[in-house]
CSV table of C-alpha atoms in Angstrom, one decimal:
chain,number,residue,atom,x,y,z
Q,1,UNK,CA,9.5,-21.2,-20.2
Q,2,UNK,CA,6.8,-18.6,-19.8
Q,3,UNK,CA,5.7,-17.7,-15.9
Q,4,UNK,CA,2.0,-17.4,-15.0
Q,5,UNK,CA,2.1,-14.6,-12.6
Q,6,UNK,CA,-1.4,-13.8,-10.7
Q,7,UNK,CA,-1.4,-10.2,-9.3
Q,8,UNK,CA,-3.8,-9.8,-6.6
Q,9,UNK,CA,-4.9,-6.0,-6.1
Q,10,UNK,CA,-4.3,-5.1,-9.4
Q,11,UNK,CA,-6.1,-1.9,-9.2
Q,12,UNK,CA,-4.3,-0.4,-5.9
Q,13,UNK,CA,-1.4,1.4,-5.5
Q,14,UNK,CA,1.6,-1.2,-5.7
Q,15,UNK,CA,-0.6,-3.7,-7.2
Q,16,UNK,CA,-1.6,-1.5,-10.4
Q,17,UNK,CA,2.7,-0.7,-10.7
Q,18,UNK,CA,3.3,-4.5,-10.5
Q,19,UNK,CA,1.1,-5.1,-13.4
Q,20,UNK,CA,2.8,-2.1,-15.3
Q,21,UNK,CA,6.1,-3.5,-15.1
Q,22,UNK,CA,5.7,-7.2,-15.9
Q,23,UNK,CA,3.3,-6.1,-18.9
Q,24,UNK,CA,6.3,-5.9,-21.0
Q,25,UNK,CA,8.0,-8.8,-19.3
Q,26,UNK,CA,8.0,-12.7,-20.7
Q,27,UNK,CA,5.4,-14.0,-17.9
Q,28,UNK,CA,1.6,-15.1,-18.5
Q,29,UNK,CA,-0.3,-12.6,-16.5
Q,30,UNK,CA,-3.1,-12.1,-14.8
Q,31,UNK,CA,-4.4,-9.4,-13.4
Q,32,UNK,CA,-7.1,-10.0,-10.2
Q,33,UNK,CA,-9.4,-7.0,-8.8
Q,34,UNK,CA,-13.2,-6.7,-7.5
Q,35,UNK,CA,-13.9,-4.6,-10.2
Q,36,UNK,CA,-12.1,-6.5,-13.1
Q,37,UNK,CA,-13.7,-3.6,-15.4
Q,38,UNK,CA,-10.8,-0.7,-14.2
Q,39,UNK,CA,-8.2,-2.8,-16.3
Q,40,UNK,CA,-9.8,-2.2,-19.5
Q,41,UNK,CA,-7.2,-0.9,-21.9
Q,42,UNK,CA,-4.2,-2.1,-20.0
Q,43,UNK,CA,-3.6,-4.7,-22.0
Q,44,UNK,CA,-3.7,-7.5,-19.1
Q,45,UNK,CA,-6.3,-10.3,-18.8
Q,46,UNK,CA,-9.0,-9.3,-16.1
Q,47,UNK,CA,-10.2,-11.7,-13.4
Q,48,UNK,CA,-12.5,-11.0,-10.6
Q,49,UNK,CA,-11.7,-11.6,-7.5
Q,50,UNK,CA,-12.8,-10.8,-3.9
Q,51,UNK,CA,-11.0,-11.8,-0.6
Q,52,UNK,CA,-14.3,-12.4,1.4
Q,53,UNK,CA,-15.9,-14.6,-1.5
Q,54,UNK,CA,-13.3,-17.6,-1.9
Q,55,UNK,CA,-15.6,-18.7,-4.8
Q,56,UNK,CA,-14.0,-16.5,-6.5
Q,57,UNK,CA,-10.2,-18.0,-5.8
Q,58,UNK,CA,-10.3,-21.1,-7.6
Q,59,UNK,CA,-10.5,-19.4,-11.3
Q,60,UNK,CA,-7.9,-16.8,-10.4
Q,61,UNK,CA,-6.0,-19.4,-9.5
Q,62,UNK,CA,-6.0,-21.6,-12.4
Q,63,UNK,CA,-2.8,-22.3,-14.3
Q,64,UNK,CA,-0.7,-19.8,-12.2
Q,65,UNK,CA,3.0,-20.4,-11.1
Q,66,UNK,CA,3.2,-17.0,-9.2
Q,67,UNK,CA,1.6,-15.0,-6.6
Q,68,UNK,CA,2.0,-11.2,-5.6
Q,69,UNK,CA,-0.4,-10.8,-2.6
Q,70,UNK,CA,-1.0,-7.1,-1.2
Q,71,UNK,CA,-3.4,-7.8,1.7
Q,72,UNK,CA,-5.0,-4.7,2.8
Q,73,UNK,CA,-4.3,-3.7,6.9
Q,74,UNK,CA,-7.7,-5.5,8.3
Q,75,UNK,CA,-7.5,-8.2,10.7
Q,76,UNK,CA,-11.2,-9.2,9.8
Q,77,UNK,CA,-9.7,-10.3,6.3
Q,78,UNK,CA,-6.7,-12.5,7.9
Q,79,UNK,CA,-8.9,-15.6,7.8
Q,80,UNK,CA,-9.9,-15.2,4.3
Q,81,UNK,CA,-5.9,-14.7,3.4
Q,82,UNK,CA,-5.5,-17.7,5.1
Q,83,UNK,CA,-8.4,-19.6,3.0
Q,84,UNK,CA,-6.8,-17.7,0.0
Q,85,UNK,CA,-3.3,-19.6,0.7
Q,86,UNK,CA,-4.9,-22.8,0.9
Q,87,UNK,CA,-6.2,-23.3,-2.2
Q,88,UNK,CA,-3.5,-21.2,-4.0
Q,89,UNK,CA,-1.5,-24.6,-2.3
Q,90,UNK,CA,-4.0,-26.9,-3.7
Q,91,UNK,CA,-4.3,-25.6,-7.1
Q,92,UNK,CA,-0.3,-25.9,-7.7
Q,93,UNK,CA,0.8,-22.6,-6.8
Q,94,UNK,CA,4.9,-23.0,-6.1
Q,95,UNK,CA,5.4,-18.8,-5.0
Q,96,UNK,CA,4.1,-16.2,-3.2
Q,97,UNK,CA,5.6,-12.5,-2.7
Q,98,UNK,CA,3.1,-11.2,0.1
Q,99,UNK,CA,3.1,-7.3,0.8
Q,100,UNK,CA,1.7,-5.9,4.1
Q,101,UNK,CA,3.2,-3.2,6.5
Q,102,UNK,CA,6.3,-2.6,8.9
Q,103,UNK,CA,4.3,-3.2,11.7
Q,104,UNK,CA,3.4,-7.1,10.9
Q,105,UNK,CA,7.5,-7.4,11.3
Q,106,UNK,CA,8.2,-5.6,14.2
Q,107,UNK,CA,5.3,-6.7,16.7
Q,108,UNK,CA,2.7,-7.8,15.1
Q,109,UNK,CA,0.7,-5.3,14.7
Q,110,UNK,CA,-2.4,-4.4,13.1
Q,111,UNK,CA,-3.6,-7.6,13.1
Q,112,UNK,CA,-2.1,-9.7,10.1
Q,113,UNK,CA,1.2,-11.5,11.9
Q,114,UNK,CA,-1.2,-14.4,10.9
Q,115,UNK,CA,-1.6,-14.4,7.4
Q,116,UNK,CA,2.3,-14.8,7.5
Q,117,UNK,CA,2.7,-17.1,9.8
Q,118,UNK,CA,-0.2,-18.9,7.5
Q,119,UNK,CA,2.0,-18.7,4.6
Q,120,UNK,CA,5.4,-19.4,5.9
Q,121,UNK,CA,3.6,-22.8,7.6
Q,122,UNK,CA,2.0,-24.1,3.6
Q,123,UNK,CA,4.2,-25.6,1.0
Q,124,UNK,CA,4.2,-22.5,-0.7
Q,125,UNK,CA,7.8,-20.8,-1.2
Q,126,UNK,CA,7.4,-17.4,0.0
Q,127,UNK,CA,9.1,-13.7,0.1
Q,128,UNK,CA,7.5,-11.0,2.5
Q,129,UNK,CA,7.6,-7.4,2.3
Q,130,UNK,CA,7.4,-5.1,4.9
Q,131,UNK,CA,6.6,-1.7,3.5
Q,132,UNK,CA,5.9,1.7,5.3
Q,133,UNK,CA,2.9,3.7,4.2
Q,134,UNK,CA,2.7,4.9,0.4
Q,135,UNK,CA,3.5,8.4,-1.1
Q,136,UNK,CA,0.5,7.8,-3.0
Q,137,UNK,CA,-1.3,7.8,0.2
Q,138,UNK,CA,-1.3,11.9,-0.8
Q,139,UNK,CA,-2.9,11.8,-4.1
Q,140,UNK,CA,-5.4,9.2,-3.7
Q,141,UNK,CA,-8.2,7.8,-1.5
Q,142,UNK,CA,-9.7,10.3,1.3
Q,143,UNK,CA,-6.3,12.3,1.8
Q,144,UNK,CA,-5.9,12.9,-1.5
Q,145,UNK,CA,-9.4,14.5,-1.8
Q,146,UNK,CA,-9.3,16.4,1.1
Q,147,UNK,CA,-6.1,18.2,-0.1
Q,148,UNK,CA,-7.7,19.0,-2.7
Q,149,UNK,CA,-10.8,20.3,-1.6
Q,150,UNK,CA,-9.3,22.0,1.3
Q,151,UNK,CA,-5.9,22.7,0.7
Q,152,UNK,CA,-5.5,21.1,3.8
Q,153,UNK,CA,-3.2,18.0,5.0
Q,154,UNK,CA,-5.3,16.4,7.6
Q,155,UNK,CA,-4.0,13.5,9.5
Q,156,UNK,CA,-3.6,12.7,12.8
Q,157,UNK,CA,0.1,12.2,13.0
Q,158,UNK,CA,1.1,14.7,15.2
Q,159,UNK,CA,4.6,15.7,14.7
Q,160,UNK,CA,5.9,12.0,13.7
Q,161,UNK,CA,8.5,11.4,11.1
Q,162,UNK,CA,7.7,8.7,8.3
Q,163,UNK,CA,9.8,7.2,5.8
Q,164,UNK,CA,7.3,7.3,2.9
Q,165,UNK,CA,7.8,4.8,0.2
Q,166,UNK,CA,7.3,5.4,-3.8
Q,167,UNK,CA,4.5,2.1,-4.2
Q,168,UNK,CA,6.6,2.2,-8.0
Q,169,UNK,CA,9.5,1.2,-5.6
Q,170,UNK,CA,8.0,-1.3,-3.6
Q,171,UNK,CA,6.2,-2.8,-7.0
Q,172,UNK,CA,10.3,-2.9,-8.9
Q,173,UNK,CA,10.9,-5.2,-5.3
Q,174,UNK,CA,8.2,-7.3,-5.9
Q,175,UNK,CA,8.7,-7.6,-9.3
Q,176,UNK,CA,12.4,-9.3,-8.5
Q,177,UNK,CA,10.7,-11.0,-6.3
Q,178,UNK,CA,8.9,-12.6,-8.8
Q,179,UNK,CA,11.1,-13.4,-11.1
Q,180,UNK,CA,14.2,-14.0,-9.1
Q,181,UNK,CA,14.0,-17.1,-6.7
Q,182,UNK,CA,16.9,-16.2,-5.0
Q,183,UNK,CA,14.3,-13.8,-3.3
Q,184,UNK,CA,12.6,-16.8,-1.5
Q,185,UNK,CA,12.4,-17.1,2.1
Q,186,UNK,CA,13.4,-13.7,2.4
Q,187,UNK,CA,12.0,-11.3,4.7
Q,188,UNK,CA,12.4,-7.4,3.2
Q,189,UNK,CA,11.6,-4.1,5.2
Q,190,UNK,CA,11.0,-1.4,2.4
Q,191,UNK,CA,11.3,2.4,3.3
Q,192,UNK,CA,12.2,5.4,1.4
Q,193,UNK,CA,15.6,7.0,2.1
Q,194,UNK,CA,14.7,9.7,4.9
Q,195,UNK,CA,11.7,9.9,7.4
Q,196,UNK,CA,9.8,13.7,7.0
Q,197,UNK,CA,7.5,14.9,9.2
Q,198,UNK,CA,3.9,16.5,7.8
Q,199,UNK,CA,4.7,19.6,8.0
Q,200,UNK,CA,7.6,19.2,5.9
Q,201,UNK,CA,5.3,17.1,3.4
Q,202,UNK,CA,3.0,20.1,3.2
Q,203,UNK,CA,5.7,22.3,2.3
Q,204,UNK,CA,7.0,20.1,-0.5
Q,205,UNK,CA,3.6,19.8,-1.8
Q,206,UNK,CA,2.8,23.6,-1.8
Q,207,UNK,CA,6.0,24.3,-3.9
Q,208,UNK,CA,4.9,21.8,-6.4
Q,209,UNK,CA,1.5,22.3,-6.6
Q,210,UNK,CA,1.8,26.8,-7.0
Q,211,UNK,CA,-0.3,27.1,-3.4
Q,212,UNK,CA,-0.4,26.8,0.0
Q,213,UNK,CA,-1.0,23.3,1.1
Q,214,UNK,CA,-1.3,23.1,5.6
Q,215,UNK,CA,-0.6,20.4,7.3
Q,216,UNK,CA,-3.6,20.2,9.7
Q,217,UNK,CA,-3.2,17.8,12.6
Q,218,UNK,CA,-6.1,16.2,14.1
Q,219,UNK,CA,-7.5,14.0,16.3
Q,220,UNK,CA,-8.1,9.9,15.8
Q,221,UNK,CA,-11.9,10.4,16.4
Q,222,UNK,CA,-11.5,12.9,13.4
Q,223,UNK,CA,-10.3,10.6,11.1
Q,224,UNK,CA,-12.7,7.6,12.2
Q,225,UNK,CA,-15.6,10.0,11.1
Q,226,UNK,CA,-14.0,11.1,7.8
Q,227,UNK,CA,-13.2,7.9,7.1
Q,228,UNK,CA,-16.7,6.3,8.1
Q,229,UNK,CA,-17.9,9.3,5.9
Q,230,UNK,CA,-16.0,7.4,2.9
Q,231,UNK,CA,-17.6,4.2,3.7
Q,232,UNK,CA,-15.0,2.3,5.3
Q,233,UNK,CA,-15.3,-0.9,7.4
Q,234,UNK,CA,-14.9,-0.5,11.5
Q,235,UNK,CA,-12.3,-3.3,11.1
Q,236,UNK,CA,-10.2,-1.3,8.3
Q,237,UNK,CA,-10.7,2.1,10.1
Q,238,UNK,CA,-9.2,1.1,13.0
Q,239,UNK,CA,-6.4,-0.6,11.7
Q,240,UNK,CA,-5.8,2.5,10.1
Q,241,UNK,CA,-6.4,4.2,13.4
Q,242,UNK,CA,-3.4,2.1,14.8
Q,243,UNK,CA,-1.3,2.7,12.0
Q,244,UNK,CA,-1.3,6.6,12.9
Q,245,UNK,CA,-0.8,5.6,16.7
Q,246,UNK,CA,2.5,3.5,15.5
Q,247,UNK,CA,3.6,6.9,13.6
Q,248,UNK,CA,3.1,9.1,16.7
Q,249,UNK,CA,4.8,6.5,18.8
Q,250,UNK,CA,8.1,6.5,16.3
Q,251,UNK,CA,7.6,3.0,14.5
Q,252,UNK,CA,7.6,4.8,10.9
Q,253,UNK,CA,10.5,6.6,11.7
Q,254,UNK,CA,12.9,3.6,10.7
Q,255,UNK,CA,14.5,4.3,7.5
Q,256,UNK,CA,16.2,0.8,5.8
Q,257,UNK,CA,19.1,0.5,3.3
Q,258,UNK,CA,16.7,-2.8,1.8
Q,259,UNK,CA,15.4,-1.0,-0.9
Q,260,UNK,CA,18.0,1.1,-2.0
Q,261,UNK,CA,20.0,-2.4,-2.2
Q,262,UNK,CA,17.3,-4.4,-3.6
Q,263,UNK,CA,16.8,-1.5,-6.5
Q,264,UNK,CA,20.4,-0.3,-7.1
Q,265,UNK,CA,19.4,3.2,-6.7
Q,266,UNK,CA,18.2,5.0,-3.6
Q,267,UNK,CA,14.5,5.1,-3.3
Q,268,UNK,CA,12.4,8.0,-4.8
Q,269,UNK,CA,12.5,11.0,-3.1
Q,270,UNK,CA,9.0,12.5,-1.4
Q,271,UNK,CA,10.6,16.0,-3.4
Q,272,UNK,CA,10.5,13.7,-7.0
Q,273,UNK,CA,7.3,12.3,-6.1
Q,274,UNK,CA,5.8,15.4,-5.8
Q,275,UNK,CA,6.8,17.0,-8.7
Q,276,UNK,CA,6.1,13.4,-10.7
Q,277,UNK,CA,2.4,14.0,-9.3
Q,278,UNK,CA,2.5,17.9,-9.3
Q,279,UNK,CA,-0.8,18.3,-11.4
Q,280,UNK,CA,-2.8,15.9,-8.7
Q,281,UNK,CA,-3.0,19.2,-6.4
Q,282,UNK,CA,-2.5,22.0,-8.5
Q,283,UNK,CA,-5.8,21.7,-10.5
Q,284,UNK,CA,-7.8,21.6,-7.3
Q,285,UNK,CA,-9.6,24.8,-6.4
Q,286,UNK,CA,-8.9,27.9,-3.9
Q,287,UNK,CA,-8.8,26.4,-0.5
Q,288,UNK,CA,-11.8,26.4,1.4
Q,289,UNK,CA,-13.0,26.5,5.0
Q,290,UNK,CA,-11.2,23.0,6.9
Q,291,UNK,CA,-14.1,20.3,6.6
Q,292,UNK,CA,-16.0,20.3,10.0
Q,293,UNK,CA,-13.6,16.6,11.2
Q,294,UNK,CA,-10.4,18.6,11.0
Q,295,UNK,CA,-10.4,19.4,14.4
Q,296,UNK,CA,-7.2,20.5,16.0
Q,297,UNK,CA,-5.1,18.0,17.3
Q,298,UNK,CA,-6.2,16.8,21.4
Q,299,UNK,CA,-5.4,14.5,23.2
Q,300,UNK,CA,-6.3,11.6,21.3
């Protein structure tokens, strides 16, 4: 019997690679975004949907068996999760595989222990994933752009280690999850196979790329501006604030077997990731100047 699968977040970084691989899969799918338009031409119905306008829920919602939920690190949208879950409950809903970040497991952290604690308490089944930050991180969004304006990597990680994940590995995880319900009430922490530090990263991505790419640390205020630059949300700045605190402090240092067991491979290396992506930095232009908010690195 076909599945009705509803991906929420279709357009980001696992969410898009979710959709990619049950395209080809027996399962009715839907595909959920704030700008249904970006999934023109993939093949996959469109629906729009918006966290902080539940009106929008209900005909997402309709007919679907399945869940994947990537909820975005902002405790301001923990309430609307919450709203989310409920009428996912009333509207027959029997699974959902909910992605957020390593820190939710390990202490709570940035803000969204709720939203599973919300889900675990409904009559949903569930499946959590706990994933470290994205190796797409480095080609899109704000740090993708300033590499490639700059030639600069500016973060403000200091000289922390991180076990960056492949988003295509945490998608083939929640893809399982999906479809194999011997994945429910499980609780998965998803790294990548070895924790790098930036400057290592910078290296990797000037060998691919034919340049020199710097790892530039900076300070937390640094990033608030640059991000409030981009048009970001106080709430979702400083989670992401935290997030960099958590890496300076060791948290993303943890490297898991989960993955490699859960895939049957080892996760993809940041080295094959790079060269996978290569062209996303080596078409940018001659570095420039750093941008005035990539201040060295103080005490921050």
């Amino acid at each position: 019997m076909t599945r009705h699968v509803l991906v929420i977040g279709a357009t980001g970084m696992a969410g898009a690679e979710v959709v990619r691989l049950l395209r080809p899969q027996d399962v009715g799918l839907r595909a959920a975004a704030r700008n249904p338009a970006a999934l023109r031409g993939t093949g996959v119905p469109g629906v729009d949907f918006d966290l902080r306008q539940p009106a929008t829920f209900a005909p997402a919602l309709r007919g679907i068996e399945s869940v994947f939920l990537a909820t975005p690190p902002a405790p301001d949208l923990a309430a609307a999760v919450a709203e989310f879950v409920d009428e996912a409950a009333r509207a027959g809903v029997e699974h959902v595989v909910s992605l957020t970040e390593l820190a939710v497991g390990l202490d709570g952290g940035l803000g969204m222990s709720p939203v599973e604690r919300h889900i675990a308490a409904s009559p949903l089944d569930w499946t959590f994933l706990r994933a470290v930050p994205y190796m797409q991180s480095f080609t899109r969004g704000v740090i993708g752009e300033i590499i490639r304006r700059t030639g600069h990597l500016c973060l403000p990680a200091g000289d922390a280690r991180v076990a960056y994940i492949d988003a295509r590995d945490v998608a083939a995880v929640a893809v399982a999850a999906l479809m194999d319900p011997g994945h429910r009430a499980q609780e998965y922490v998803l790294t990548g196979a070895h924790a790098v530090d930036h400057a290592a990263i910078a290296a990797v991505l000037s060998r691919v790329a034919g340049r020199d790419i710097l790892y530039v640390p900076t300070t937390y205020e640094a990033l608030r501006d640059t991000l409030r630059g981009a048009g970001w949300s106080e709430p979702r700045i400083e989670a992401v604030v935290e997030r960099f605190a958590r890496m300076r402090a060791g948290h993303t240092a943890l490297v898991s077997s989960t993955a490699a067991n859960l895939l049957h491979r080892l996760p993809v290396t940041f080295e094959r990731f790079a060269r996978d992506h290569a062209d996303a930095w080596a078409a940018a232009p001659p570095r420039q100047a750093p941008l005035p908010e990539t201040r060295p690195l103080a005490a921050a």
